[in-house]
């Protein structure tokens, strides 16, 4: 795949401040990415099919290009969950699960954190491919500051949610509603409109998340301040009450690090959702809202909250051995261990663990959940059962403990995740729309339903009874069940999904 140019972004004195026209292109496959050799696939019918081989910059030695398999040979591949499928080309993030490596634009995430880069600098890196020079960072921060306020019409949307509504439902709804106020319709082919939309979403997301929290607890919404950093501004809007929020450098560091670690992670479920929705060429607000919806799923964004619940259930160190035994007998689940990609210690988990220890050492008090987590980790990592299965702590194992320690309530964990991940979604959306080779996502399927069949007289009779049931304003499944007892022509399983199902 083509690499990102090393030329720095060029300062532009118009309202978009840092675009390099030479780099404003997507990442796609070209002839230089193919090996001269082809792979040969031989099927049971003894027919052979040549497949071209792609070579990434780093990663697997062989990637088979099967894009034309169906159109050329009438052959499809079955890969539920896309566990062996590269759905796109990307130059943003590289993850090597075997070695425990995560890199943004070629830089190890851990190195960026240890070198003192903050979240906004990492945002710039993800969006534009290079770490910012001082003048570029100032321009970037100024652009975000200019877009930080939320339209008052959006503010009133929060009033429509009941007190106690889950913040993720609020966040997804308000993000989607931005499309009705900004650039509707937005021309994705216009790079100025594109960049402005990216900055607008990135600038307003902290406010939208903080307001979702304030609405959930029935407190007044706090407006952003232009004199605070990105992360401090978010904390100000979250925790200002009758007294101004006083910034705590350690809390800022913890949350900033959390944002950096969660900023992107290649083609996960929510990022792939953003790309799939974006492939239809809809606006970025809708795409980000879709990403938020995917992240809300408990299999994706809710793992750190599940870790907290697990540790509470364990209760004390004396119960750890019994809990581990229950895990091995499949009576319990060990949350925060294991990862779809990482088969080694997640490098992000090491950072979270270190920050946990630093925070509680600083405040000078013990935390029972942290002590349980440390003890449970030691027991698990000295047990062949977990080592043989390559189950190590992932980023969620300590991150929930850390967020809880700085005052973030558990039901806000996924919103905080979304806030940090937003820039990754935007970077992937940008890369997608800049690639002229992008096609709308349209997966195939393995059909296991009925073969072709004809409509019978009994089927037509069923339709007439359905019409009669609706004329009587009676739910059809109740009417049909009663009729089935009379005629014995149909059974409930025949219509369970047919009547009210989505077509």
Coordinates of C-alpha atoms in Angstrom, one line a residue:
X1 CA 0.0 0.0 0.0
X2 CA 1.2 3.5 -0.7
X3 CA 2.9 5.2 2.2
X4 CA 2.1 8.6 3.7
X5 CA 4.3 11.4 2.5
X6 CA 6.8 12.9 4.9
X7 CA 6.3 16.4 3.9
X8 CA 4.9 18.6 6.7
X9 CA 1.4 20.1 6.4
X10 CA 1.4 23.5 4.8
X11 CA -0.1 26.4 6.7
X12 CA -3.0 27.9 4.9
X13 CA -4.3 31.3 6.0
X14 CA -7.9 30.5 5.1
X15 CA -10.3 29.0 7.7
X16 CA -8.6 25.6 7.2
X17 CA -5.1 25.9 8.5
X18 CA -3.0 22.8 7.8
X19 CA -3.5 20.9 4.6
X20 CA -0.9 19.5 2.4
X21 CA -2.4 19.1 -1.1
X22 CA 0.3 16.6 -2.1
X23 CA -0.7 14.3 0.8
X24 CA -4.5 14.8 0.5
X25 CA -5.0 11.4 -1.0
X26 CA -6.3 8.1 0.2
X27 CA -4.3 4.9 0.8
X28 CA -4.9 2.2 -1.8
X29 CA -3.3 -0.7 -3.5
X30 CA -1.1 -0.2 -6.6
X31 CA 1.0 -2.5 -8.7
X32 CA 4.1 -1.9 -6.5
X33 CA 2.2 -3.7 -3.6
X34 CA 1.9 -7.0 -5.5
X35 CA 4.4 -9.8 -5.5
X36 CA 5.4 -11.3 -8.9
X37 CA 4.3 -14.7 -7.8
X38 CA 0.7 -15.8 -7.6
X39 CA -0.9 -18.2 -5.2
X40 CA -2.8 -21.1 -6.7
X41 CA -6.1 -22.3 -5.1
X42 CA -7.1 -25.9 -6.0
X43 CA -10.6 -26.9 -5.4
X44 CA -12.0 -30.5 -5.0
X45 CA -13.1 -30.3 -8.7
X46 CA -9.4 -30.2 -9.6
X47 CA -9.8 -26.7 -11.0
X48 CA -7.0 -24.2 -10.2
X49 CA -7.5 -20.5 -9.6
X50 CA -4.6 -18.0 -9.5
X51 CA -4.7 -15.4 -6.8
X52 CA -2.5 -12.3 -6.7
X53 CA -0.5 -11.7 -3.5
X54 CA -0.2 -8.4 -1.7
X55 CA 2.7 -7.4 0.6
X56 CA 2.0 -4.8 3.3
X57 CA 4.7 -2.4 4.7
X58 CA 4.8 -4.6 7.8
X59 CA 2.6 -7.4 8.9
X60 CA 1.7 -10.8 7.4
X61 CA 4.0 -12.0 4.6
X62 CA 1.1 -12.9 2.3
X63 CA -2.3 -11.3 1.8
X64 CA -4.4 -12.8 -0.9
X65 CA -6.3 -10.3 -3.1
X66 CA -9.7 -12.0 -3.6
X67 CA -11.7 -9.0 -4.6
X68 CA -12.5 -10.4 -8.0
X69 CA -13.0 -14.0 -6.9
X70 CA -16.8 -13.9 -7.2
X71 CA -17.0 -11.8 -10.4
X72 CA -14.2 -13.9 -12.1
X73 CA -14.8 -17.4 -10.8
X74 CA -18.2 -17.3 -9.0
X75 CA -16.4 -18.2 -5.8
X76 CA -17.1 -16.6 -2.4
X77 CA -15.2 -16.8 0.9
X78 CA -16.9 -17.5 4.2
X79 CA -15.4 -15.5 7.1
X80 CA -17.9 -14.6 9.8
X81 CA -16.6 -11.8 12.0
X82 CA -13.9 -11.0 9.4
X83 CA -11.3 -12.7 11.4
X84 CA -9.1 -13.4 8.4
X85 CA -10.2 -10.6 6.1
X86 CA -8.5 -7.3 5.4
X87 CA -11.4 -5.0 4.6
X88 CA -9.4 -2.0 3.6
X89 CA -5.9 -0.5 3.1
X90 CA -4.9 1.9 5.9
X91 CA -1.7 3.8 6.9
X92 CA -3.0 4.9 10.3
X93 CA -2.5 2.2 13.0
X94 CA -0.6 -1.0 13.0
X95 CA -1.2 -3.7 15.6
X96 CA 0.9 -6.9 16.1
X97 CA -0.8 -9.0 18.6
X98 CA 1.9 -11.7 18.7
X99 CA 4.6 -9.2 19.8
X100 CA 2.3 -6.9 21.7
X101 CA 2.9 -3.8 19.5
X102 CA 0.5 -0.9 18.7
X103 CA 1.8 1.9 16.5
X104 CA 0.2 5.2 15.4
X105 CA 1.6 6.3 12.0
X106 CA 4.8 4.2 12.8
X107 CA 5.3 5.5 16.3
X108 CA 4.8 3.0 19.2
X109 CA 1.9 4.4 21.4
X110 CA 3.9 3.7 24.5
X111 CA 6.9 5.7 23.1
X112 CA 4.6 8.7 22.4
X113 CA 3.3 8.6 26.0
X114 CA 6.8 8.2 27.5
X115 CA 8.0 11.1 25.3
X116 CA 5.5 13.5 26.8
X117 CA 3.2 14.0 23.8
X118 CA -0.3 15.0 24.7
X119 CA -3.7 14.0 23.3
X120 CA -4.0 16.9 20.8
X121 CA -0.6 16.2 19.4
X122 CA -1.6 12.6 18.9
X123 CA -4.8 13.7 17.3
X124 CA -2.8 15.7 14.8
X125 CA -0.6 12.7 14.1
X126 CA -3.5 10.4 13.4
X127 CA -5.3 12.9 11.2
X128 CA -2.3 14.3 9.2
X129 CA 0.3 11.6 9.4
X130 CA 3.1 13.5 11.1
X131 CA 3.8 14.9 14.6
X132 CA 3.1 18.6 14.5
X133 CA 5.7 21.4 14.5
X134 CA 5.1 24.1 17.1
X135 CA 3.4 26.4 14.7
X136 CA 1.2 23.7 13.3
X137 CA 0.1 22.6 16.8
X138 CA -0.8 26.2 17.7
X139 CA -2.9 26.5 14.5
X140 CA -4.6 23.2 15.2
X141 CA -5.4 24.1 18.8
X142 CA -6.8 27.5 17.6
X143 CA -9.0 25.8 15.1
X144 CA -10.5 23.5 17.7
X145 CA -11.0 26.5 20.1
X146 CA -12.9 28.3 17.4
X147 CA -15.3 25.4 17.0
X148 CA -15.7 24.5 20.6
X149 CA -19.2 26.0 21.2
X150 CA -22.3 23.9 20.5
X151 CA -25.3 25.3 18.6
X152 CA -28.0 26.2 21.1
X153 CA -30.5 24.1 19.1
X154 CA -28.4 21.1 20.0
X155 CA -28.3 22.2 23.6
X156 CA -32.1 22.0 23.7
X157 CA -32.1 18.4 22.5
X158 CA -30.7 17.4 25.9
X159 CA -33.9 18.7 27.5
X160 CA -35.8 16.0 25.6
X161 CA -34.1 13.2 27.5
X162 CA -35.3 12.1 30.8
X163 CA -33.1 12.4 33.8
X164 CA -31.2 9.1 34.1
X165 CA -31.1 8.4 30.4
X166 CA -27.9 6.5 29.6
X167 CA -25.2 8.9 28.4
X168 CA -24.3 6.8 25.4
X169 CA -27.9 7.0 24.1
X170 CA -27.7 10.8 24.5
X171 CA -24.3 11.1 22.9
X172 CA -25.2 9.0 19.8
X173 CA -28.4 11.0 19.3
X174 CA -26.9 14.4 19.7
X175 CA -23.9 13.5 17.4
X176 CA -26.3 12.4 14.7
X177 CA -28.3 15.6 15.1
X178 CA -25.3 17.6 14.2
X179 CA -25.9 16.7 10.6
X180 CA -29.1 18.7 10.7
X181 CA -27.3 21.9 11.7
X182 CA -23.9 21.7 9.8
X183 CA -23.2 21.4 6.1
X184 CA -26.3 19.5 5.2
X185 CA -25.7 18.1 2.7
X186 CA -21.9 18.0 3.1
X187 CA -19.8 17.6 0.0
X188 CA -17.3 14.9 1.0
X189 CA -15.2 15.6 -2.1
X190 CA -14.5 19.1 -1.0
X191 CA -11.4 18.9 1.3
X192 CA -12.2 22.2 3.0
X193 CA -15.6 21.1 4.0
X194 CA -14.2 17.7 5.1
X195 CA -11.5 19.2 7.3
X196 CA -13.9 21.7 8.9
X197 CA -16.3 18.9 9.7
X198 CA -13.5 16.8 11.3
X199 CA -12.4 19.8 13.5
X200 CA -16.0 20.6 14.4
X201 CA -16.7 17.0 15.7
X202 CA -13.4 16.8 17.5
X203 CA -13.9 20.2 19.1
X204 CA -17.5 19.6 20.3
X205 CA -17.2 16.0 21.4
X206 CA -15.9 16.8 25.0
X207 CA -18.8 19.1 25.5
X208 CA -21.4 16.6 24.2
X209 CA -20.0 13.9 26.5
X210 CA -19.8 16.1 29.5
X211 CA -23.4 17.4 28.9
X212 CA -24.6 13.8 28.5
X213 CA -23.2 13.2 32.0
X214 CA -24.7 16.3 33.5
X215 CA -28.1 15.5 32.0
X216 CA -28.0 12.0 33.4
X217 CA -27.6 13.4 37.0
X218 CA -29.9 16.3 36.5
X219 CA -27.3 19.1 36.9
X220 CA -27.0 22.3 34.8
X221 CA -24.9 22.0 31.7
X222 CA -21.5 23.7 31.9
X223 CA -20.2 25.6 28.9
X224 CA -16.6 25.1 27.7
X225 CA -13.8 27.5 28.3
X226 CA -11.3 28.6 25.7
X227 CA -8.5 29.1 28.1
X228 CA -8.2 25.5 29.1
X229 CA -6.5 22.5 27.4
X230 CA -8.6 19.9 25.6
X231 CA -8.6 17.5 28.6
X232 CA -8.9 20.1 31.3
X233 CA -11.8 21.6 29.5
X234 CA -13.6 18.3 29.6
X235 CA -12.9 17.8 33.3
X236 CA -14.2 21.4 33.9
X237 CA -17.5 20.6 32.2
X238 CA -17.8 17.3 34.0
X239 CA -17.1 18.4 37.5
X240 CA -17.9 22.1 37.9
X241 CA -20.8 22.5 40.4
X242 CA -21.4 25.6 42.6
X243 CA -17.6 26.0 42.7
X244 CA -15.2 26.3 39.8
X245 CA -13.3 23.1 38.9
X246 CA -9.7 23.3 40.0
X247 CA -7.4 21.5 37.6
X248 CA -5.4 18.6 39.0
X249 CA -2.3 17.9 36.8
X250 CA -2.2 14.2 37.8
X251 CA -5.9 13.7 36.8
X252 CA -5.2 15.6 33.6
X253 CA -2.3 13.3 32.9
X254 CA -4.3 10.2 33.6
X255 CA -7.2 11.1 31.4
X256 CA -4.9 12.4 28.6
X257 CA -3.1 9.1 28.6
X258 CA -6.4 7.2 28.6
X259 CA -7.4 9.2 25.5
X260 CA -4.1 8.5 23.7
X261 CA -4.2 4.8 24.4
X262 CA -7.8 4.6 23.2
X263 CA -7.4 7.0 20.2
X264 CA -7.3 4.2 17.6
X265 CA -6.9 0.5 17.3
X266 CA -7.0 -0.5 13.7
X267 CA -10.2 -2.2 12.3
X268 CA -12.2 -2.9 15.4
X269 CA -16.0 -3.2 15.4
X270 CA -16.8 0.5 15.8
X271 CA -14.1 1.7 13.4
X272 CA -15.2 -0.8 10.8
X273 CA -18.8 0.4 11.4
X274 CA -17.7 4.0 10.7
X275 CA -16.0 2.9 7.5
X276 CA -19.0 0.8 6.4
X277 CA -21.4 3.6 6.9
X278 CA -18.9 6.1 5.4
X279 CA -18.6 4.0 2.3
X280 CA -22.2 5.0 1.4
X281 CA -20.8 8.6 1.2
X282 CA -23.0 9.9 4.0
X283 CA -22.0 12.7 6.3
X284 CA -19.3 12.2 9.1
X285 CA -21.8 13.1 11.9
X286 CA -23.9 10.0 11.0
X287 CA -20.8 7.9 10.7
X288 CA -19.5 8.9 14.1
X289 CA -22.9 8.3 15.6
X290 CA -22.9 4.8 14.1
X291 CA -19.4 4.2 15.7
X292 CA -20.8 5.3 19.1
X293 CA -23.7 2.8 18.7
X294 CA -21.3 0.0 17.9
X295 CA -19.0 0.9 20.8
X296 CA -22.0 0.8 23.2
X297 CA -22.3 -2.9 22.7
X298 CA -21.1 -4.8 25.8
X299 CA -18.8 -7.0 23.7
X300 CA -16.9 -3.9 22.6
X301 CA -16.8 -0.8 24.8
X302 CA -18.1 -2.1 28.1
X303 CA -15.3 -4.5 29.2
X304 CA -13.7 -2.1 31.7
X305 CA -17.0 -1.7 33.5
X306 CA -17.4 -5.5 33.6
X307 CA -13.9 -5.8 35.2
X308 CA -15.1 -3.6 38.1
X309 CA -18.2 -5.7 38.6
X310 CA -16.1 -8.9 38.6
X311 CA -13.7 -7.5 41.2
X312 CA -16.6 -6.5 43.4
X313 CA -18.0 -9.9 43.0
X314 CA -14.7 -11.5 44.2
X315 CA -14.8 -9.2 47.2
X316 CA -11.6 -10.2 49.0
X317 CA -8.2 -11.8 48.3
X318 CA -9.3 -15.0 50.0
X319 CA -11.9 -15.6 47.3
X320 CA -9.5 -15.3 44.3
X321 CA -8.4 -19.0 44.2
X322 CA -12.0 -20.1 44.2
X323 CA -12.8 -17.6 41.5
X324 CA -9.9 -18.8 39.3
X325 CA -11.1 -22.4 39.8
X326 CA -14.6 -21.3 38.7
X327 CA -13.1 -19.7 35.6
X328 CA -11.2 -22.8 34.6
X329 CA -14.4 -24.9 35.1
X330 CA -16.2 -22.3 32.9
X331 CA -18.6 -21.3 35.7
X332 CA -17.2 -17.7 35.7
X333 CA -15.5 -15.4 33.1
X334 CA -12.2 -13.7 33.8
X335 CA -12.9 -10.2 32.5
X336 CA -10.1 -8.0 31.3
X337 CA -7.9 -10.9 30.2
X338 CA -7.4 -12.1 26.6
X339 CA -7.9 -10.1 23.4
X340 CA -9.0 -10.8 19.9
X341 CA -5.7 -9.5 18.5
X342 CA -3.1 -9.6 21.4
X343 CA -1.7 -12.9 22.3
X344 CA 0.8 -11.3 24.6
X345 CA 0.6 -8.7 27.4
X346 CA -1.3 -5.7 25.9
X347 CA 1.2 -2.8 25.9
X348 CA -1.6 -0.4 26.7
X349 CA -2.5 -2.4 29.8
X350 CA 1.1 -1.9 31.2
X351 CA 0.6 1.9 30.9
X352 CA -2.7 1.7 32.7
X353 CA -1.3 -0.5 35.4
X354 CA 1.6 1.9 36.0
X355 CA -0.7 4.9 36.2
X356 CA -2.9 3.1 38.8
X357 CA 0.1 2.4 41.0
X358 CA 1.3 6.0 40.6
X359 CA -2.1 7.5 41.4
X360 CA -2.7 5.5 44.6
X361 CA 0.8 6.1 45.8
X362 CA 0.3 9.8 45.3
X363 CA -3.0 10.0 47.2
X364 CA -1.6 7.8 49.9
X365 CA -4.4 5.3 50.3
X366 CA -5.2 1.8 49.3
X367 CA -7.9 0.7 46.9
X368 CA -9.4 -2.7 47.4
X369 CA -10.2 -3.2 43.7
X370 CA -6.7 -2.4 42.7
X371 CA -5.3 -4.8 45.3
X372 CA -7.6 -7.5 44.1
X373 CA -6.7 -6.8 40.4
X374 CA -3.0 -7.1 41.2
X375 CA -3.4 -10.3 43.2
X376 CA -5.7 -11.9 40.5
X377 CA -3.2 -11.0 37.8
X378 CA -0.3 -12.6 39.7
X379 CA -2.3 -15.8 40.3
X380 CA -3.5 -16.0 36.6
X381 CA 0.0 -15.3 35.1
X382 CA 1.4 -18.1 37.2
X383 CA -1.2 -20.6 36.2
X384 CA -0.5 -22.8 33.1
X385 CA -4.2 -22.8 32.2
X386 CA -4.0 -19.1 31.3
X387 CA -0.4 -19.1 29.9
X388 CA -1.2 -22.0 27.6
X389 CA -4.2 -20.1 26.3
X390 CA -2.1 -16.9 26.0
X391 CA -4.5 -15.0 28.2
X392 CA -2.9 -11.8 29.5
X393 CA -4.3 -8.5 30.9
X394 CA -5.7 -6.2 28.2
X395 CA -6.3 -2.5 28.3
X396 CA -9.6 -2.8 30.0
X397 CA -8.2 -4.7 33.1
X398 CA -6.9 -1.6 34.8
X399 CA -8.5 1.3 32.9
X400 CA -11.8 1.1 34.8
X401 CA -10.0 1.2 38.1
X402 CA -8.2 4.3 37.0
X403 CA -11.2 6.1 35.7
X404 CA -13.2 5.3 38.9
X405 CA -10.2 6.6 40.9
X406 CA -10.4 10.1 39.3
X407 CA -14.1 10.4 39.8
X408 CA -15.6 9.0 36.5
X409 CA -18.7 7.0 37.3
X410 CA -18.9 3.5 35.8
X411 CA -21.8 4.2 33.5
X412 CA -19.7 6.9 31.9
X413 CA -16.8 4.6 31.0
X414 CA -17.9 3.9 27.5
X415 CA -18.6 7.6 26.8
X416 CA -15.0 8.4 27.9
X417 CA -13.9 5.6 25.5
X418 CA -15.9 7.2 22.7
X419 CA -14.4 10.6 23.4
X420 CA -10.8 9.2 23.1
X421 CA -11.7 7.0 20.1
X422 CA -13.4 9.8 18.2
X423 CA -10.2 11.0 16.5
X424 CA -9.4 7.5 15.3
X425 CA -12.9 7.2 13.7
X426 CA -12.4 10.6 12.0
X427 CA -9.0 9.6 10.7
X428 CA -10.4 6.4 9.2
X429 CA -13.4 8.3 7.7
X430 CA -11.0 10.8 6.2
X431 CA -8.8 8.1 4.8
X432 CA -11.8 6.3 3.4
X433 CA -13.4 9.3 1.5
X434 CA -10.0 10.4 0.1
X435 CA -9.4 7.0 -1.5
X436 CA -10.8 7.2 -5.0
X437 CA -10.9 3.3 -5.1
X438 CA -13.4 3.1 -2.2
X439 CA -16.6 1.2 -3.0
X440 CA -19.7 0.9 -0.9
X441 CA -19.3 -2.1 1.5
X442 CA -21.5 -4.9 0.4
X443 CA -20.6 -8.3 2.0
X444 CA -21.9 -11.5 0.6
X445 CA -23.6 -14.3 2.5
X446 CA -23.9 -18.0 2.8
X447 CA -27.6 -18.6 2.2
X448 CA -29.1 -21.5 4.2
X449 CA -32.8 -20.8 3.7
X450 CA -35.5 -22.4 1.6
X451 CA -34.9 -23.3 -2.0
X452 CA -37.4 -21.8 -4.5
X453 CA -41.0 -22.8 -3.8
X454 CA -44.4 -22.0 -5.2
X455 CA -47.2 -20.2 -3.4
X456 CA -50.0 -22.7 -2.6
X457 CA -53.7 -22.4 -2.0
X458 CA -53.0 -22.7 1.7
X459 CA -50.7 -19.8 1.5
X460 CA -53.3 -17.6 -0.2
X461 CA -55.8 -18.7 2.5
X462 CA -53.3 -17.6 5.1
X463 CA -53.1 -14.2 3.5
X464 CA -56.9 -13.8 3.6
X465 CA -57.0 -14.7 7.2
X466 CA -54.2 -12.2 7.9
X467 CA -56.2 -9.5 6.2
X468 CA -59.3 -10.4 8.3
X469 CA -57.2 -10.3 11.5
X470 CA -56.0 -6.8 10.8
X471 CA -59.5 -5.6 9.9
X472 CA -60.6 -6.9 13.4
X473 CA -57.6 -4.9 14.9
X474 CA -56.4 -8.1 16.6
X475 CA -52.7 -8.9 16.6
X476 CA -52.2 -11.4 13.8
X477 CA -50.1 -13.9 15.8
X478 CA -53.0 -14.3 18.3
X479 CA -55.5 -14.6 15.5
X480 CA -53.4 -17.1 13.6
X481 CA -52.7 -19.3 16.6
X482 CA -56.4 -19.6 17.3
X483 CA -57.1 -20.4 13.7
X484 CA -54.3 -23.0 13.6
X485 CA -56.0 -25.0 16.3
X486 CA -59.1 -25.2 14.0
X487 CA -57.5 -26.0 10.7
X488 CA -54.2 -27.6 11.8
X489 CA -52.7 -26.2 8.6
X490 CA -50.0 -24.1 10.2
X491 CA -47.9 -24.0 13.3
X492 CA -46.6 -20.9 15.3
X493 CA -43.1 -21.4 14.1
X494 CA -44.2 -20.9 10.5
X495 CA -45.1 -17.3 11.1
X496 CA -43.1 -16.2 14.1
X497 CA -40.6 -14.1 12.1
X498 CA -42.7 -13.5 8.9
X499 CA -45.4 -11.2 10.2
X500 CA -43.5 -8.4 11.9
X501 CA -40.0 -9.1 10.6
X502 CA -37.9 -6.5 8.8
X503 CA -37.9 -7.0 5.0

